Amino acid sequence: MVKPLENRLATPSPTSTTQTGNSHYRDEPKAEANEAEQKTRVLVNMLFARFKAIYTHKFASAYSNPDEVKLAKREWAIALKGFQEPLLAYAVERTKEEYAWPPTISEFLKLINTAYKAYGLLDPRAAYLEACSCRVDPLTFHWRHPAVFFAASDVGWYKLKSEEERVTWPLFEASYLKIVDRVIAGERLVVPKVVLIENQQNLSLTDITQAIAEALSLPEEAIAPLLYYTQKTYGTGIRKAYRAKSQEKLTEMGYKGILPE
């Protein structure tokens, strides 16, 4: 695993103050959007400063017109929205090894994907596809990285299975990128271990309700509604759907066990 990188984009070279243009991020509170926009603008300016220091006259040749630089920075800001400094810093180091001229946006994005691998992570799209491919209990699924599990848990397993991609993909991507930041910062993620209710198939509904209530230190009447699925015919789709919702809710409440089928 690569050690966390901090302030690796900054160099003694003056940071360019050329404006990156305005961009609007929908579905975010205005203050948060402005903060994200400003952060991306700063990172792009730092990135261009690094490119200028690395490629010298080649950079000047590629970006000779101030108006062209402004337009280019706007496109880079759009493409790099959501990526944090450590991933960009890693990609810059690979850029020096791979390209004799300043890279295009497409080339740089490919290097960012190699940065994910350096941290043992999947790129966001691959992570999303893996989360959607989980057809068993998430706690027993073989995840290539725990970050996928936690991002999918944040979105909701039932939602991932039942909602359209246009709904779940943006939610998953946003959650996953936040978790990636934590991993890069040095946080170690571990998927919770499966905790089964012993001989759960032989337990009565009352026993199961009592066991879950004790585990969560809650009254039994708060748990009973979540076991409504047991009143549905065993093996039917409706029972599985209700059980999935109950499992998701209990997981959010801190329960580590697995509900009986």
Coordinates of C-alpha atoms in Angstrom, one line a residue:
M1 CA 0.0 0.0 0.0
V2 CA 1.2 3.5 -0.8
K3 CA 1.6 5.8 2.2
P4 CA -0.8 8.8 2.4
L5 CA 0.4 11.7 0.3
E6 CA 0.0 15.3 1.5
N7 CA 0.6 18.6 -0.3
R8 CA 2.4 16.8 -3.1
L9 CA 1.1 19.0 -5.9
A10 CA 2.5 22.2 -4.4
T11 CA 5.9 23.2 -5.6
P12 CA 8.2 26.3 -5.1
S13 CA 6.9 27.5 -8.5
P14 CA 4.3 30.2 -8.2
T15 CA 0.8 28.9 -8.5
S16 CA -1.0 30.2 -11.6
T17 CA -3.8 32.6 -10.9
T18 CA -5.5 32.1 -14.3
Q19 CA -9.2 31.7 -13.7
T20 CA -10.5 28.2 -14.4
G21 CA -14.0 29.4 -15.3
N22 CA -17.3 28.9 -13.7
S23 CA -18.9 25.5 -13.3
H24 CA -22.2 24.5 -11.5
Y25 CA -22.6 21.3 -9.5
R26 CA -26.3 20.3 -9.3
D27 CA -27.9 18.6 -6.4
E28 CA -25.6 20.1 -3.8
P29 CA -26.2 22.8 -1.3
K30 CA -25.0 26.2 -2.6
A31 CA -22.3 26.7 0.0
E32 CA -21.0 23.1 -0.4
A33 CA -21.0 23.5 -4.2
N34 CA -19.0 26.7 -4.0
E35 CA -16.5 25.1 -1.6
A36 CA -16.1 22.1 -3.9
E37 CA -15.8 24.4 -7.0
Q38 CA -13.1 26.5 -5.3
K39 CA -11.2 23.5 -4.1
T40 CA -11.2 22.0 -7.6
R41 CA -10.1 25.4 -9.1
V42 CA -7.1 25.5 -6.6
L43 CA -6.1 21.9 -7.5
V44 CA -6.2 22.6 -11.2
N45 CA -4.1 25.8 -10.7
M46 CA -1.6 23.7 -8.7
L47 CA -1.6 21.0 -11.4
F48 CA -0.9 23.5 -14.2
A49 CA 1.9 24.9 -12.1
R50 CA 3.4 21.4 -11.8
F51 CA 3.1 20.9 -15.5
K52 CA 4.8 24.2 -16.2
A53 CA 7.7 23.3 -14.0
I54 CA 8.0 19.8 -15.4
Y55 CA 7.6 20.5 -19.1
T56 CA 9.0 24.1 -19.3
H57 CA 9.1 25.3 -22.9
K58 CA 6.9 22.4 -24.1
F59 CA 4.2 23.5 -21.7
A60 CA 4.5 27.1 -22.9
S61 CA 4.2 25.8 -26.5
A62 CA 1.1 23.8 -25.7
Y63 CA -0.5 26.7 -23.6
S64 CA 0.7 29.9 -25.2
N65 CA -2.5 31.9 -25.3
P66 CA -4.1 33.1 -22.0
D67 CA -7.6 32.6 -23.3
E68 CA -6.7 29.0 -24.3
V69 CA -5.3 28.4 -20.8
K70 CA -8.5 29.7 -19.2
L71 CA -10.6 27.4 -21.4
A72 CA -8.3 24.4 -20.8
K73 CA -8.5 24.9 -17.0
R74 CA -12.3 25.0 -17.2
E75 CA -12.3 21.6 -18.9
W76 CA -9.7 20.1 -16.5
A77 CA -11.8 21.4 -13.6
I78 CA -14.9 19.6 -14.9
A79 CA -13.0 16.4 -15.6
L80 CA -11.2 16.4 -12.2
K81 CA -14.2 17.3 -10.0
G82 CA -14.3 14.9 -7.0
F83 CA -10.6 13.8 -7.2
Q84 CA -8.5 14.7 -4.2
E85 CA -4.9 15.9 -4.1
P86 CA -3.2 12.6 -3.2
L87 CA -4.6 10.9 -6.3
L88 CA -3.6 13.8 -8.5
A89 CA -0.2 14.0 -7.0
Y90 CA 0.4 10.3 -7.7
A91 CA -0.8 10.8 -11.3
V92 CA 1.6 13.7 -11.8
E93 CA 4.5 11.6 -10.7
R94 CA 3.5 8.9 -13.3
T95 CA 3.1 11.7 -15.9
K96 CA 6.8 12.5 -15.7
E97 CA 7.6 8.9 -16.4
E98 CA 5.0 8.3 -19.2
Y99 CA 4.8 11.5 -21.2
A100 CA 7.4 13.8 -22.8
W101 CA 4.7 16.4 -23.4
P102 CA 1.9 17.7 -21.1
P103 CA -0.8 15.0 -21.0
T104 CA -4.3 15.3 -22.3
I105 CA -7.2 15.1 -20.0
S106 CA -7.9 11.5 -21.2
E107 CA -4.3 10.5 -20.6
F108 CA -4.2 12.0 -17.1
L109 CA -7.5 10.3 -16.1
K110 CA -5.9 6.9 -17.1
L111 CA -3.0 7.6 -14.8
I112 CA -5.4 8.5 -12.0
N113 CA -6.9 5.0 -12.4
T114 CA -3.4 3.5 -11.8
A115 CA -3.3 5.6 -8.6
Y116 CA -6.4 3.8 -7.4
K117 CA -4.6 0.5 -7.9
A118 CA -1.6 1.8 -6.0
Y119 CA -3.8 2.2 -2.9
G120 CA -5.4 -1.2 -3.5
L121 CA -8.6 0.5 -4.5
L122 CA -11.0 0.0 -7.5
D123 CA -11.9 2.9 -9.7
P124 CA -15.4 4.2 -9.0
R125 CA -17.1 2.6 -11.9
A126 CA -15.5 -0.9 -11.2
A127 CA -16.5 -0.5 -7.6
Y128 CA -20.1 0.3 -8.5
L129 CA -20.3 -2.8 -10.8
E130 CA -18.9 -5.0 -8.1
A131 CA -21.4 -3.6 -5.6
C132 CA -24.3 -4.3 -8.0
S133 CA -23.0 -7.8 -8.7
C134 CA -23.5 -8.8 -5.0
R135 CA -26.3 -11.4 -5.0
V136 CA -25.5 -12.9 -1.6
D137 CA -25.3 -11.5 1.9
P138 CA -22.9 -8.4 1.7
L139 CA -21.1 -9.5 4.9
T140 CA -20.1 -12.8 3.3
F141 CA -19.4 -11.5 -0.2
H142 CA -15.7 -11.5 -1.3
W143 CA -15.0 -7.8 -1.7
R144 CA -11.9 -6.7 -3.5
H145 CA -11.7 -3.7 -1.2
P146 CA -13.8 -2.9 1.9
A147 CA -14.4 0.6 0.5
V148 CA -16.9 -0.9 -2.0
F149 CA -18.9 -2.5 0.9
F150 CA -19.1 0.7 2.9
A151 CA -20.1 2.8 -0.1
A152 CA -22.8 0.3 -1.1
S153 CA -24.0 0.2 2.5
D154 CA -24.3 3.9 2.5
V155 CA -26.5 3.9 -0.7
G156 CA -28.5 0.9 0.6
W157 CA -28.4 -2.7 -0.7
Y158 CA -32.1 -2.8 -1.5
K159 CA -31.8 0.4 -3.5
L160 CA -28.9 -0.9 -5.4
K161 CA -30.8 -3.9 -6.4
S162 CA -34.2 -2.3 -7.1
E163 CA -33.5 1.2 -8.4
E164 CA -32.3 2.2 -11.9
E165 CA -28.6 3.0 -12.5
R166 CA -29.3 6.7 -13.2
V167 CA -30.5 6.9 -9.5
T168 CA -27.9 4.6 -7.8
W169 CA -24.7 5.4 -9.7
P170 CA -24.5 9.1 -8.7
L171 CA -25.2 8.2 -5.1
F172 CA -22.6 5.4 -5.1
E173 CA -20.0 7.5 -6.8
A174 CA -20.3 10.4 -4.3
S175 CA -20.2 8.0 -1.3
Y176 CA -17.3 6.0 -2.7
L177 CA -15.1 9.1 -3.4
K178 CA -15.5 10.2 0.2
I179 CA -14.5 6.8 1.4
V180 CA -11.5 6.8 -0.9
D181 CA -10.4 10.0 0.7
R182 CA -10.4 8.3 4.1
V183 CA -8.4 5.3 2.8
I184 CA -5.8 7.7 1.2
A185 CA -5.6 9.5 4.5
G186 CA -4.6 6.3 6.1
E187 CA -7.8 4.9 7.5
R188 CA -8.0 1.1 7.5
L189 CA -11.4 -0.3 6.6
V190 CA -12.6 -3.7 7.7
V191 CA -15.9 -5.3 6.7
P192 CA -17.8 -6.4 9.8
K193 CA -17.6 -10.1 10.7
V194 CA -20.8 -12.1 10.3
V195 CA -22.5 -12.7 13.6
L196 CA -25.2 -15.3 13.3
I197 CA -27.9 -16.0 15.8
E198 CA -27.1 -19.5 17.0
N199 CA -29.5 -22.1 15.6
Q200 CA -31.6 -19.2 14.3
Q201 CA -33.8 -21.4 12.2
N202 CA -34.9 -23.3 15.3
L203 CA -35.7 -20.2 17.2
S204 CA -39.2 -18.8 17.5
L205 CA -40.1 -15.3 16.4
T206 CA -40.2 -14.3 20.0
D207 CA -36.7 -15.6 20.6
I208 CA -35.3 -13.7 17.6
T209 CA -37.0 -10.5 18.6
Q210 CA -35.6 -10.8 22.1
A211 CA -32.1 -11.6 20.8
I212 CA -32.0 -8.6 18.5
A213 CA -33.5 -6.3 21.1
E214 CA -30.9 -7.3 23.7
A215 CA -28.1 -6.8 21.1
L216 CA -29.3 -3.3 20.4
S217 CA -30.4 -2.4 23.9
L218 CA -33.9 -1.6 22.6
P219 CA -37.4 -2.6 23.7
E220 CA -38.8 -5.6 21.8
E221 CA -41.7 -3.5 20.5
A222 CA -39.1 -1.5 18.5
I223 CA -37.8 -4.6 16.8
A224 CA -41.0 -6.6 16.2
P225 CA -42.2 -4.5 13.1
L226 CA -38.9 -5.3 11.4
L227 CA -39.7 -9.0 11.5
Y228 CA -42.9 -8.6 9.6
Y229 CA -41.3 -10.3 6.6
T230 CA -41.5 -13.6 8.5
Q231 CA -45.3 -13.5 8.0
K232 CA -44.8 -13.8 4.3
T233 CA -44.5 -17.2 2.5
Y234 CA -41.0 -18.6 2.7
G235 CA -39.0 -18.4 -0.5
T236 CA -41.1 -15.8 -2.2
G237 CA -39.8 -12.6 -3.7
I238 CA -41.9 -10.4 -1.4
R239 CA -40.5 -12.1 1.7
K240 CA -37.0 -11.6 0.4
A241 CA -37.7 -7.9 -0.3
Y242 CA -39.1 -7.2 3.1
R243 CA -36.3 -9.1 4.7
A244 CA -33.7 -7.1 2.8
K245 CA -35.3 -3.8 4.0
S246 CA -35.3 -5.1 7.6
Q247 CA -31.7 -6.2 7.4
E248 CA -30.7 -2.8 6.0
K249 CA -32.5 -0.9 8.7
L250 CA -31.1 -3.1 11.5
T251 CA -27.6 -2.6 10.0
E252 CA -28.1 1.1 10.1
M253 CA -29.1 0.7 13.8
G254 CA -25.8 -1.0 14.5
Y255 CA -26.9 -4.7 14.4
K256 CA -24.2 -7.0 13.2
G257 CA -26.2 -10.2 13.0
I258 CA -28.0 -11.8 10.0
L259 CA -31.7 -12.2 9.9
P260 CA -33.0 -15.7 9.2
E261 CA -34.4 -16.4 5.8

